[in-house]
Amino acid sequence: MVFKSKKGDIAGNALVVANVDRFNMVKNKLSDIKLVNDFMGYYTYTGFYENKRLTLSWSGIGNTSLALDTLELYKLGAKNIIRFGSTASINKNIKPGSYVMPISYSHNNGGLFNEEIKDNLSISLSADYDLLKKFDLNLKDYEHYITDAFTTDSQKVRTNEFIDKLNKLGIDNLDMEGSALYLNSKLYNFKALSVLTVYS
């Protein structure tokens, strides 16, 4: 275990955030807040938001870090894990400042995925439909999109040629961690959704 927390410290609903400013913004909105983990920099707090118990965890950057963080949250009792992050749009109709919720993720083969799946098969990395439907309704007054996304934590692949290829496949946006969240949700049977702000 990476977390020093014990069962009961982690709420059924968890929010994972990589950006430090965004993490502190959410943290400041929680009441009756308690630090439940600080080991290896995975700062995790449990408190209340609008009278509902919520755990906030810093996930680190990249697929491997987020996979580790969300697995620990799941083992300690999280049933719904939301990633509140950011993304780059490669769809000219999706502008900075809007929100996207990937219904599915694609990714490059190898690394984390080969190690976790261990078989020559492809798992459909998809959002939990009930969470997606709920957030779609909650964001009705904001510009938002349900998208197909691609995860890569390598900046070298983001060439114009590669982005054109993704566009032709119907991919709308790129991020660095989302596919690991959806992979873990399939492997360990918890509900997951990415809610992302478009920054470029």
mmCIF file of C-alpha atoms in Angstrom:
data_model
loop_
_atom_site.group_PDB
_atom_site.id
_atom_site.type_symbol
_atom_site.label_atom_id
_atom_site.label_comp_id
_atom_site.label_asym_id
_atom_site.label_seq_id
_atom_site.Cartn_x
_atom_site.Cartn_y
_atom_site.Cartn_z
ATOM 1 C CA MET A 1 0.000 0.000 0.000
ATOM 2 C CA VAL A 2 1.189 3.495 -0.847
ATOM 3 C CA PHE A 3 -1.458 5.278 1.202
ATOM 4 C CA LYS A 4 -1.098 5.385 4.972
ATOM 5 C CA SER A 5 -4.862 5.721 5.239
ATOM 6 C CA LYS A 6 -7.117 3.027 6.627
ATOM 7 C CA LYS A 7 -10.566 1.897 5.565
ATOM 8 C CA GLY A 8 -13.074 4.500 6.637
ATOM 9 C CA ASP A 9 -10.717 7.380 5.854
ATOM 10 C CA ILE A 10 -11.677 7.388 2.175
ATOM 11 C CA ALA A 11 -15.181 8.423 1.092
ATOM 12 C CA GLY A 12 -17.248 6.506 -1.425
ATOM 13 C CA ASN A 13 -16.949 9.493 -3.766
ATOM 14 C CA ALA A 14 -13.418 10.584 -4.676
ATOM 15 C CA LEU A 15 -12.041 13.391 -6.821
ATOM 16 C CA VAL A 16 -8.525 13.111 -8.268
ATOM 17 C CA VAL A 17 -6.621 16.190 -9.427
ATOM 18 C CA ALA A 18 -3.095 16.633 -10.828
ATOM 19 C CA ASN A 19 -2.829 20.424 -11.106
ATOM 20 C CA VAL A 20 -1.743 21.890 -7.754
ATOM 21 C CA ASP A 21 -3.699 25.145 -8.146
ATOM 22 C CA ARG A 22 -6.840 23.220 -9.048
ATOM 23 C CA PHE A 23 -6.242 20.865 -6.119
ATOM 24 C CA ASN A 24 -6.018 23.775 -3.661
ATOM 25 C CA MET A 25 -9.098 25.427 -5.172
ATOM 26 C CA VAL A 26 -11.163 22.289 -4.525
ATOM 27 C CA LYS A 27 -9.601 21.749 -1.104
ATOM 28 C CA ASN A 28 -10.663 25.249 -0.025
ATOM 29 C CA LYS A 29 -14.280 24.418 -0.860
ATOM 30 C CA LEU A 30 -14.391 21.421 1.501
ATOM 31 C CA SER A 31 -15.590 21.690 5.091
ATOM 32 C CA ASP A 32 -14.648 19.587 8.128
ATOM 33 C CA ILE A 33 -11.543 18.564 6.230
ATOM 34 C CA LYS A 34 -9.022 15.972 7.420
ATOM 35 C CA LEU A 35 -5.643 14.977 5.966
ATOM 36 C CA VAL A 36 -5.780 11.190 5.528
ATOM 37 C CA ASN A 37 -2.583 10.615 3.531
ATOM 38 C CA ASP A 38 0.626 12.464 2.703
ATOM 39 C CA PHE A 39 2.950 9.563 1.904
ATOM 40 C CA MET A 40 5.127 10.042 -1.216
ATOM 41 C CA GLY A 41 3.381 13.341 -1.916
ATOM 42 C CA TYR A 42 -0.007 11.775 -2.643
ATOM 43 C CA TYR A 43 -1.785 14.337 -0.474
ATOM 44 C CA THR A 44 -5.308 13.169 0.211
ATOM 45 C CA TYR A 45 -8.050 14.873 2.214
ATOM 46 C CA THR A 46 -11.535 13.810 3.195
ATOM 47 C CA GLY A 47 -14.187 16.374 4.010
ATOM 48 C CA PHE A 48 -17.645 17.501 3.004
ATOM 49 C CA TYR A 49 -18.919 19.371 -0.031
ATOM 50 C CA GLU A 50 -22.541 20.515 0.156
ATOM 51 C CA ASN A 51 -23.060 18.085 3.068
ATOM 52 C CA LYS A 52 -21.785 15.118 1.052
ATOM 53 C CA ARG A 53 -18.636 13.283 2.107
ATOM 54 C CA LEU A 54 -15.870 13.571 -0.487
ATOM 55 C CA THR A 55 -12.227 12.544 -0.738
ATOM 56 C CA LEU A 56 -9.814 14.751 -2.699
ATOM 57 C CA SER A 57 -6.531 13.198 -3.817
ATOM 58 C CA TRP A 58 -3.537 14.556 -5.709
ATOM 59 C CA SER A 59 -2.964 12.029 -8.491
ATOM 60 C CA GLY A 60 0.398 13.048 -9.853
ATOM 61 C CA ILE A 61 1.061 13.455 -13.573
ATOM 62 C CA GLY A 62 0.895 10.693 -16.164
ATOM 63 C CA ASN A 63 -0.860 7.360 -16.476
ATOM 64 C CA THR A 64 1.316 5.386 -14.065
ATOM 65 C CA SER A 65 0.921 7.855 -11.208
ATOM 66 C CA LEU A 66 -2.836 8.167 -11.651
ATOM 67 C CA ALA A 67 -3.218 4.382 -11.894
ATOM 68 C CA LEU A 68 -1.435 3.973 -8.566
ATOM 69 C CA ASP A 69 -3.470 6.702 -6.875
ATOM 70 C CA THR A 70 -6.870 5.460 -8.047
ATOM 71 C CA LEU A 71 -6.087 1.842 -7.174
ATOM 72 C CA GLU A 72 -5.254 2.908 -3.616
ATOM 73 C CA LEU A 73 -8.480 4.913 -3.383
ATOM 74 C CA TYR A 74 -10.485 1.932 -4.613
ATOM 75 C CA LYS A 75 -8.833 -0.476 -2.140
ATOM 76 C CA LEU A 76 -9.717 1.893 0.695
ATOM 77 C CA GLY A 77 -13.380 2.260 -0.214
ATOM 78 C CA ALA A 78 -13.871 4.675 -3.131
ATOM 79 C CA LYS A 79 -16.697 3.534 -5.394
ATOM 80 C CA ASN A 80 -17.000 6.565 -7.703
ATOM 81 C CA ILE A 81 -13.795 8.250 -8.877
ATOM 82 C CA ILE A 82 -13.921 11.470 -10.882
ATOM 83 C CA ARG A 83 -10.863 12.973 -12.523
ATOM 84 C CA PHE A 84 -11.047 16.776 -12.610
ATOM 85 C CA GLY A 85 -8.362 17.787 -15.060
ATOM 86 C CA SER A 86 -7.490 19.591 -18.258
ATOM 87 C CA THR A 87 -7.182 18.671 -21.907
ATOM 88 C CA ALA A 88 -6.081 19.952 -25.294
ATOM 89 C CA SER A 89 -8.747 20.049 -27.978
ATOM 90 C CA ILE A 90 -7.886 18.845 -31.479
ATOM 91 C CA ASN A 91 -11.440 19.462 -32.668
ATOM 92 C CA LYS A 92 -11.762 22.994 -34.082
ATOM 93 C CA ASN A 93 -15.340 23.209 -32.771
ATOM 94 C CA ILE A 94 -14.322 22.615 -29.135
ATOM 95 C CA LYS A 95 -12.897 25.878 -27.810
ATOM 96 C CA PRO A 96 -10.751 26.732 -24.758
ATOM 97 C CA GLY A 97 -12.837 27.321 -21.648
ATOM 98 C CA SER A 98 -15.406 24.645 -22.424
ATOM 99 C CA TYR A 99 -15.717 21.309 -20.635
ATOM 100 C CA VAL A 100 -15.341 17.836 -22.071
ATOM 101 C CA MET A 101 -16.281 14.448 -20.664
ATOM 102 C CA PRO A 102 -14.667 11.596 -22.579
ATOM 103 C CA ILE A 103 -17.058 8.715 -23.114
ATOM 104 C CA SER A 104 -14.069 6.659 -24.262
ATOM 105 C CA TYR A 105 -10.279 6.704 -24.398
ATOM 106 C CA SER A 106 -7.790 5.406 -26.927
ATOM 107 C CA HIS A 107 -4.076 5.063 -26.191
ATOM 108 C CA ASN A 108 -0.753 3.798 -27.497
ATOM 109 C CA ASN A 109 0.000 0.146 -26.818
ATOM 110 C CA GLY A 110 2.668 -0.964 -24.368
ATOM 111 C CA GLY A 111 3.801 0.068 -20.903
ATOM 112 C CA LEU A 112 1.122 0.166 -18.244
ATOM 113 C CA PHE A 113 -1.515 -1.468 -20.433
ATOM 114 C CA ASN A 114 0.553 -4.530 -21.352
ATOM 115 C CA GLU A 115 1.645 -4.975 -17.748
ATOM 116 C CA GLU A 116 -1.875 -4.728 -16.331
ATOM 117 C CA ILE A 117 -3.828 -6.703 -18.936
ATOM 118 C CA LYS A 118 -1.147 -9.350 -19.655
ATOM 119 C CA ASP A 119 -3.090 -10.735 -22.619
ATOM 120 C CA ASN A 120 -3.181 -9.813 -26.272
ATOM 121 C CA LEU A 121 -6.587 -8.192 -26.073
ATOM 122 C CA SER A 122 -8.065 -4.734 -26.084
ATOM 123 C CA ILE A 123 -10.334 -3.518 -23.288
ATOM 124 C CA SER A 124 -12.932 -0.881 -24.106
ATOM 125 C CA LEU A 125 -11.954 2.092 -21.951
ATOM 126 C CA SER A 126 -15.272 3.810 -21.357
ATOM 127 C CA ALA A 127 -16.876 6.085 -18.793
ATOM 128 C CA ASP A 128 -19.566 4.957 -16.392
ATOM 129 C CA TYR A 129 -22.810 5.860 -18.117
ATOM 130 C CA ASP A 130 -24.697 6.884 -14.956
ATOM 131 C CA LEU A 131 -21.947 9.309 -13.919
ATOM 132 C CA LEU A 132 -21.704 10.656 -17.457
ATOM 133 C CA LYS A 133 -25.444 11.244 -17.605
ATOM 134 C CA LYS A 134 -25.446 12.984 -14.210
ATOM 135 C CA PHE A 135 -22.605 15.352 -15.107
ATOM 136 C CA ASP A 136 -24.098 16.010 -18.541
ATOM 137 C CA LEU A 137 -27.213 17.257 -16.749
ATOM 138 C CA ASN A 138 -25.267 19.214 -14.108
ATOM 139 C CA LEU A 139 -23.291 21.042 -16.808
ATOM 140 C CA LYS A 140 -26.336 21.917 -18.916
ATOM 141 C CA ASP A 141 -25.783 25.658 -18.389
ATOM 142 C CA TYR A 142 -22.142 25.454 -19.527
ATOM 143 C CA GLU A 143 -20.627 24.737 -22.907
ATOM 144 C CA HIS A 144 -19.623 21.097 -22.715
ATOM 145 C CA TYR A 145 -19.064 18.111 -24.948
ATOM 146 C CA ILE A 146 -19.061 14.337 -24.691
ATOM 147 C CA THR A 147 -15.975 13.250 -26.595
ATOM 148 C CA ASP A 148 -13.696 10.462 -27.699
ATOM 149 C CA ALA A 149 -10.257 11.177 -26.236
ATOM 150 C CA PHE A 150 -6.679 9.993 -26.571
ATOM 151 C CA THR A 151 -4.181 9.703 -23.715
ATOM 152 C CA THR A 152 -0.459 10.146 -24.123
ATOM 153 C CA ASP A 153 2.081 11.406 -21.611
ATOM 154 C CA SER A 154 4.716 11.827 -24.341
ATOM 155 C CA GLN A 155 4.959 15.245 -25.933
ATOM 156 C CA LYS A 156 6.912 13.839 -28.893
ATOM 157 C CA VAL A 157 3.895 12.113 -30.423
ATOM 158 C CA ARG A 158 1.933 15.356 -30.719
ATOM 159 C CA THR A 159 2.975 16.077 -34.295
ATOM 160 C CA ASN A 160 0.623 17.582 -36.850
ATOM 161 C CA GLU A 161 0.686 14.310 -38.770
ATOM 162 C CA PHE A 162 -0.331 12.302 -35.716
ATOM 163 C CA ILE A 163 -3.073 14.760 -34.762
ATOM 164 C CA ASP A 164 -4.466 14.592 -38.308
ATOM 165 C CA LYS A 165 -4.579 10.819 -37.981
ATOM 166 C CA LEU A 166 -6.471 11.080 -34.675
ATOM 167 C CA ASN A 167 -8.919 13.570 -36.208
ATOM 168 C CA LYS A 168 -9.741 11.103 -38.962
ATOM 169 C CA LEU A 169 -10.494 8.501 -36.280
ATOM 170 C CA GLY A 170 -12.952 10.851 -34.562
ATOM 171 C CA ILE A 171 -10.722 11.753 -31.609
ATOM 172 C CA ASP A 172 -11.609 15.155 -30.125
ATOM 173 C CA ASN A 173 -9.043 15.829 -27.407
ATOM 174 C CA LEU A 174 -5.749 14.756 -25.836
ATOM 175 C CA ASP A 175 -4.842 14.347 -22.181
ATOM 176 C CA MET A 176 -2.137 12.683 -20.087
ATOM 177 C CA GLU A 177 -3.947 10.457 -17.567
ATOM 178 C CA GLY A 178 -7.520 9.614 -18.465
ATOM 179 C CA SER A 179 -7.041 6.180 -19.994
ATOM 180 C CA ALA A 180 -5.428 4.863 -16.790
ATOM 181 C CA LEU A 181 -8.509 5.880 -14.801
ATOM 182 C CA TYR A 182 -10.867 4.111 -17.185
ATOM 183 C CA LEU A 183 -8.575 1.054 -17.317
ATOM 184 C CA ASN A 184 -8.552 0.724 -13.530
ATOM 185 C CA SER A 185 -12.327 1.134 -13.418
ATOM 186 C CA LYS A 186 -12.660 -1.911 -15.694
ATOM 187 C CA LEU A 187 -10.050 -4.010 -13.896
ATOM 188 C CA TYR A 188 -11.377 -3.288 -10.394
ATOM 189 C CA ASN A 189 -15.054 -2.588 -11.051
ATOM 190 C CA PHE A 190 -15.539 0.953 -9.788
ATOM 191 C CA LYS A 191 -17.319 3.840 -11.531
ATOM 192 C CA ALA A 192 -15.188 6.476 -13.238
ATOM 193 C CA LEU A 193 -15.464 9.658 -15.263
ATOM 194 C CA SER A 194 -13.082 12.365 -16.493
ATOM 195 C CA VAL A 195 -14.393 15.941 -16.367
ATOM 196 C CA LEU A 196 -11.904 18.189 -18.129
ATOM 197 C CA THR A 197 -11.479 21.866 -18.917
ATOM 198 C CA VAL A 198 -10.153 22.705 -22.366
ATOM 199 C CA TYR A 199 -7.029 24.877 -22.165
ATOM 200 C CA SER A 200 -5.979 24.918 -25.822
#
